[in-house]
Short mmCIF file of C-alpha atoms in Angstrom, two decimals:
data_model
loop_
_atom_site.label_atom_id
_atom_site.label_comp_id
_atom_site.label_asym_id
_atom_site.label_seq_id
_atom_site.Cartn_x
_atom_site.Cartn_y
_atom_site.Cartn_z
CA MET Q 69 -14.08 21.10 -25.12
CA LEU Q 70 -11.86 23.73 -23.49
CA ASN Q 71 -11.30 25.88 -26.55
CA GLY Q 72 -10.17 29.36 -25.53
CA LYS Q 73 -9.27 28.35 -21.97
CA VAL Q 74 -5.79 28.89 -20.53
CA ALA Q 75 -4.25 26.38 -18.13
CA LEU Q 76 -1.06 26.16 -16.09
CA VAL Q 77 0.14 22.68 -15.05
CA THR Q 78 2.90 22.57 -12.46
CA GLY Q 79 5.27 19.64 -12.76
CA GLY Q 80 4.03 19.29 -16.32
CA SER Q 81 7.16 18.02 -18.04
CA ARG Q 82 6.65 14.30 -17.32
CA GLY Q 83 4.43 11.68 -15.70
CA ILE Q 84 0.93 12.65 -14.63
CA GLY Q 85 1.55 16.34 -15.24
CA PHE Q 86 2.61 15.81 -18.85
CA ALA Q 87 -0.37 13.52 -19.47
CA ILE Q 88 -2.67 16.24 -18.11
CA ALA Q 89 -1.01 18.87 -20.31
CA GLN Q 90 -1.45 16.64 -23.37
CA ALA Q 91 -5.11 16.04 -22.53
CA LEU Q 92 -5.74 19.77 -22.12
CA THR Q 93 -4.05 20.44 -25.45
CA ARG Q 94 -6.29 17.87 -27.11
CA GLU Q 95 -9.23 19.75 -25.59
CA GLN Q 96 -7.92 22.83 -27.44
CA ALA Q 97 -6.80 24.72 -24.33
CA SER Q 98 -3.65 26.83 -24.31
CA VAL Q 99 -1.30 25.20 -21.82
CA ALA Q 100 1.72 26.38 -19.84
CA ILE Q 101 3.81 23.84 -17.96
CA THR Q 102 6.41 24.33 -15.25
CA GLY Q 103 9.26 22.18 -14.03
CA THR Q 104 12.62 22.54 -12.35
CA ASN Q 105 14.61 20.80 -15.10
CA GLU Q 106 14.96 23.22 -18.01
CA SER Q 107 15.85 20.53 -20.57
CA ARG Q 108 12.82 18.37 -19.70
CA VAL Q 109 10.53 21.40 -19.78
CA LYS Q 110 11.84 22.34 -23.23
CA ASP Q 111 11.37 18.80 -24.58
CA ALA Q 112 7.84 18.57 -23.18
CA ARG Q 113 6.84 21.92 -24.62
CA GLU Q 114 8.07 20.88 -28.05
CA GLN Q 115 5.88 17.79 -27.88
CA LEU Q 116 2.85 19.81 -26.78
CA GLY Q 117 3.03 22.13 -29.75
CA ALA Q 118 2.54 25.78 -30.61
CA THR Q 119 -0.27 26.52 -28.14
CA SER Q 120 1.97 25.69 -25.18
CA LEU Q 121 4.54 27.46 -23.03
CA GLY Q 122 7.35 25.92 -21.00
CA ILE Q 123 8.59 27.72 -17.90
CA ARG Q 124 11.38 26.74 -15.54
CA ALA Q 125 9.97 27.38 -12.08
CA ASP Q 126 10.25 25.98 -8.56
CA VAL Q 127 6.95 25.95 -6.67
CA ARG Q 128 8.84 26.26 -3.38
CA ASP Q 129 9.82 29.82 -4.40
CA TYR Q 130 6.90 32.27 -4.38
CA ALA Q 131 8.60 34.78 -6.67
CA SER Q 132 9.23 32.01 -9.19
CA VAL Q 133 5.56 31.03 -9.05
CA GLU Q 134 4.35 34.61 -9.51
CA SER Q 135 6.65 35.00 -12.49
CA ALA Q 136 5.36 31.79 -14.10
CA LEU Q 137 1.74 32.84 -13.69
CA GLN Q 138 2.40 36.29 -15.09
CA ALA Q 139 4.26 34.79 -18.07
CA THR Q 140 1.29 32.53 -18.73
CA SER Q 141 -1.17 35.42 -18.55
CA ASP Q 142 1.01 37.61 -20.74
CA ARG Q 143 1.37 34.92 -23.40
CA PHE Q 144 -2.24 33.73 -23.55
CA GLY Q 145 -4.23 36.68 -22.22
CA GLY Q 146 -5.23 35.35 -18.81
CA LEU Q 147 -5.65 32.21 -16.72
CA ASP Q 148 -8.67 29.94 -16.32
CA ILE Q 149 -7.24 26.70 -14.90
CA LEU Q 150 -4.51 25.87 -12.40
CA ILE Q 151 -3.44 22.23 -12.02
CA ASN Q 152 -1.26 21.80 -8.94
CA ASN Q 153 0.59 18.63 -9.87
CA ALA Q 154 4.22 19.27 -8.90
CA GLY Q 155 5.31 16.81 -6.25
CA VAL Q 156 8.18 14.76 -4.92
CA GLY Q 157 8.19 11.35 -3.30
CA LEU Q 158 10.66 10.37 -0.62
CA PHE Q 159 9.98 7.30 1.46
CA LYS Q 160 12.06 6.96 4.62
CA ALA Q 161 11.49 6.28 8.28
CA VAL Q 162 11.16 9.44 10.35
CA ALA Q 163 14.40 8.63 12.21
CA ASP Q 164 16.31 8.40 8.92
CA MET Q 165 14.94 11.51 7.23
CA SER Q 166 17.04 14.65 7.23
CA LEU Q 167 15.64 18.10 7.91
CA ASP Q 168 16.44 19.14 4.35
CA GLU Q 169 14.57 16.12 2.95
CA TRP Q 170 11.51 16.93 5.07
CA ASN Q 171 11.56 20.60 4.11
CA ASN Q 172 11.96 19.81 0.40
CA LEU Q 173 9.04 17.38 0.40
CA ILE Q 174 6.65 19.55 2.41
CA GLY Q 175 7.82 22.64 0.55
CA THR Q 176 6.99 21.08 -2.81
CA ASN Q 177 3.92 18.99 -2.07
CA LEU Q 178 2.10 21.34 0.30
CA THR Q 179 3.62 24.81 0.51
CA GLY Q 180 4.03 24.79 -3.28
CA VAL Q 181 0.29 24.30 -3.68
CA PHE Q 182 -0.35 27.25 -1.37
CA HIS Q 183 2.09 29.40 -3.36
CA CYS Q 184 0.51 28.56 -6.70
CA SER Q 185 -3.08 28.85 -5.52
CA ARG Q 186 -2.51 32.17 -3.78
CA ALA Q 187 -0.69 33.63 -6.78
CA ALA Q 188 -3.33 32.31 -9.21
CA LEU Q 189 -6.38 33.72 -7.44
CA PRO Q 190 -6.06 37.30 -8.79
CA HIS Q 191 -5.76 35.92 -12.33
CA LEU Q 192 -8.80 33.68 -11.89
CA ARG Q 193 -10.81 36.50 -10.33
CA ALA Q 194 -9.94 38.72 -13.28
CA ARG Q 195 -11.57 36.10 -15.55
CA GLY Q 196 -14.67 35.89 -13.36
CA GLY Q 197 -13.91 32.37 -12.15
CA GLY Q 198 -12.08 29.21 -13.11
CA TRP Q 199 -10.67 26.00 -11.72
CA ILE Q 200 -7.98 24.90 -9.28
CA ILE Q 201 -7.41 21.15 -9.36
CA ASN Q 202 -4.91 19.64 -6.93
CA ILE Q 203 -3.32 16.25 -7.57
CA SER Q 204 -3.16 14.48 -4.22
CA SER Q 205 -2.85 10.76 -3.44
CA LEU Q 206 -4.70 7.99 -1.66
CA ALA Q 207 -1.65 8.06 0.63
CA GLY Q 208 -3.20 11.18 2.11
CA LYS Q 209 -5.84 9.04 3.81
CA ASN Q 210 -3.98 5.71 4.05
CA PRO Q 211 -0.69 6.24 5.92
CA PHE Q 212 2.04 3.58 5.73
CA PRO Q 213 5.48 3.00 7.26
CA ASP Q 214 8.33 5.01 5.72
CA GLY Q 215 5.73 7.37 4.28
CA ALA Q 216 5.20 9.78 7.19
CA ALA Q 217 6.39 12.88 5.33
CA TYR Q 218 4.71 12.03 2.03
CA CYS Q 219 1.43 11.00 3.64
CA ALA Q 220 1.42 14.11 5.84
CA SER Q 221 1.98 16.35 2.80
CA LYS Q 222 -0.94 14.79 0.93
CA SER Q 223 -3.22 14.77 3.96
CA GLY Q 224 -2.48 18.45 4.41
CA LEU Q 225 -3.16 19.04 0.72
CA ASN Q 226 -6.56 17.40 1.09
CA ALA Q 227 -7.51 19.67 3.99
CA PHE Q 228 -6.15 22.73 2.18
CA SER Q 229 -8.25 21.88 -0.88
CA GLU Q 230 -11.43 21.47 1.15
CA ALA Q 231 -10.97 24.80 2.91
CA LEU Q 232 -10.01 26.68 -0.24
CA MET Q 233 -13.02 25.25 -2.07
CA GLN Q 234 -15.33 26.75 0.56
CA GLU Q 235 -13.53 30.11 0.51
CA VAL Q 236 -13.81 30.78 -3.22
CA ARG Q 237 -16.80 28.81 -4.49
CA HIS Q 238 -19.09 31.87 -4.52
CA GLU Q 239 -16.63 33.71 -6.79
CA GLY Q 240 -17.06 31.10 -9.50
CA ILE Q 241 -13.72 29.50 -8.68
CA ARG Q 242 -14.15 25.75 -8.42
CA VAL Q 243 -11.65 23.71 -6.41
CA ALA Q 244 -11.29 19.95 -6.61
CA TYR Q 245 -8.66 17.41 -5.69
CA VAL Q 246 -7.87 14.06 -7.22
CA LEU Q 247 -6.53 11.14 -5.18
CA PRO Q 248 -4.88 8.51 -7.42
CA GLY Q 249 -3.73 5.15 -6.15
CA SER Q 250 -0.72 3.41 -7.71
CA VAL Q 251 0.22 5.02 -11.02
CA ARG Q 252 2.60 3.62 -13.63
CA THR Q 253 5.32 6.29 -13.64
CA GLY Q 254 8.93 6.61 -12.56
CA PHE Q 255 7.84 8.74 -9.58
CA SER Q 256 10.47 9.15 -6.85
CA GLY Q 257 13.04 7.46 -9.07
CA ARG Q 258 11.40 4.05 -8.99
CA THR Q 259 11.91 1.79 -11.98
CA ILE Q 260 8.82 0.93 -13.99
CA GLY Q 261 8.57 -2.86 -13.96
CA ASN Q 262 5.81 -5.44 -14.31
CA ASP Q 263 3.06 -3.08 -13.21
CA ASP Q 264 0.44 -3.21 -15.95
CA TRP Q 265 -2.19 -3.43 -13.23
CA LYS Q 266 -1.46 0.13 -12.14
CA LEU Q 267 -3.22 3.25 -13.34
CA ALA Q 268 -1.73 4.99 -16.37
CA PRO Q 269 -1.05 8.75 -16.23
CA ASP Q 270 -3.73 9.14 -18.91
CA ASP Q 271 -6.30 7.71 -16.48
CA VAL Q 272 -5.63 10.58 -14.08
CA ALA Q 273 -5.65 13.09 -16.94
CA ARG Q 274 -9.08 11.81 -17.98
CA VAL Q 275 -10.42 12.56 -14.50
CA VAL Q 276 -9.06 16.11 -14.75
CA THR Q 277 -10.65 16.83 -18.13
CA ASP Q 278 -13.93 15.28 -16.96
CA LEU Q 279 -13.92 17.67 -14.00
CA LEU Q 280 -13.21 20.66 -16.20
CA ASN Q 281 -16.10 19.74 -18.49
CA HIS Q 282 -18.53 19.08 -15.65
CA PRO Q 283 -21.77 21.12 -15.68
CA PRO Q 284 -21.42 24.26 -13.51
CA ARG Q 285 -24.46 23.57 -11.35
CA SER Q 286 -22.60 20.92 -9.35
CA LEU Q 287 -19.06 20.53 -8.05
CA PRO Q 288 -17.37 17.12 -7.75
CA SER Q 289 -14.79 18.38 -5.28
CA ARG Q 290 -12.99 15.11 -4.47
CA VAL Q 291 -12.32 12.18 -6.78
CA GLU Q 292 -10.61 8.94 -5.78
CA ILE Q 293 -9.23 6.76 -8.56
CA ARG Q 294 -7.54 3.42 -8.01
CA PRO Q 295 -6.51 0.38 -10.06
CA ALA Q 296 -9.52 -1.79 -10.84
CA GLN Q 297 -7.72 -5.09 -10.23
CA PRO Q 298 -4.58 -4.80 -8.12
CA PRO Q 299 -2.66 -7.99 -7.24
CA ARG Q 300 -4.37 -10.15 -4.66
CA LYS Q 301 -2.66 -10.21 -1.28
#
């Protein structure tokens, strides 16, 4: 159990992020969530209950990130866990992608993780250690057409996670990244259809809580999770 621990989940108002926030709440952690849509953040926080905090924040903006982390620390007395989940999906050929679309995707999926991790480190050091868990994707190692920007952002996230893990491991700060395959959400505006074969957000959340409860003598720094029985090709 994570009783007494304080977590911040970026992109925590829906999908995988909300499932992670719910799982952390069930583990008796105090949980702050961020999102860019104030109404969705408010609704999610109400569902999470009294030991939660909802913050409107954009991970692309460093000042916004710093403010969210400080608000979390002020409310709950510190920070033990950062879950970098905020992400956007945009799937276009390179020739059809605008500069703004590229910058928004990379800014959220990669630069946003840098912003949050950098801003969280002083809080984690003040607690004598903690966790940073980054939600990546199998797309980070399996590129596909019309996914150049998304795959590049997740591949970069993987490398960032590996390097950061080595930088802070001796301070008691444990870094891991999770690479889900197809997940049953409305990610990138896609309609949820006949996709029962896909992972559920709760499956990814289970991986996160398992990591957080892992014995401290070892560090599972990378976890791949994929549907057990996808459709045959």
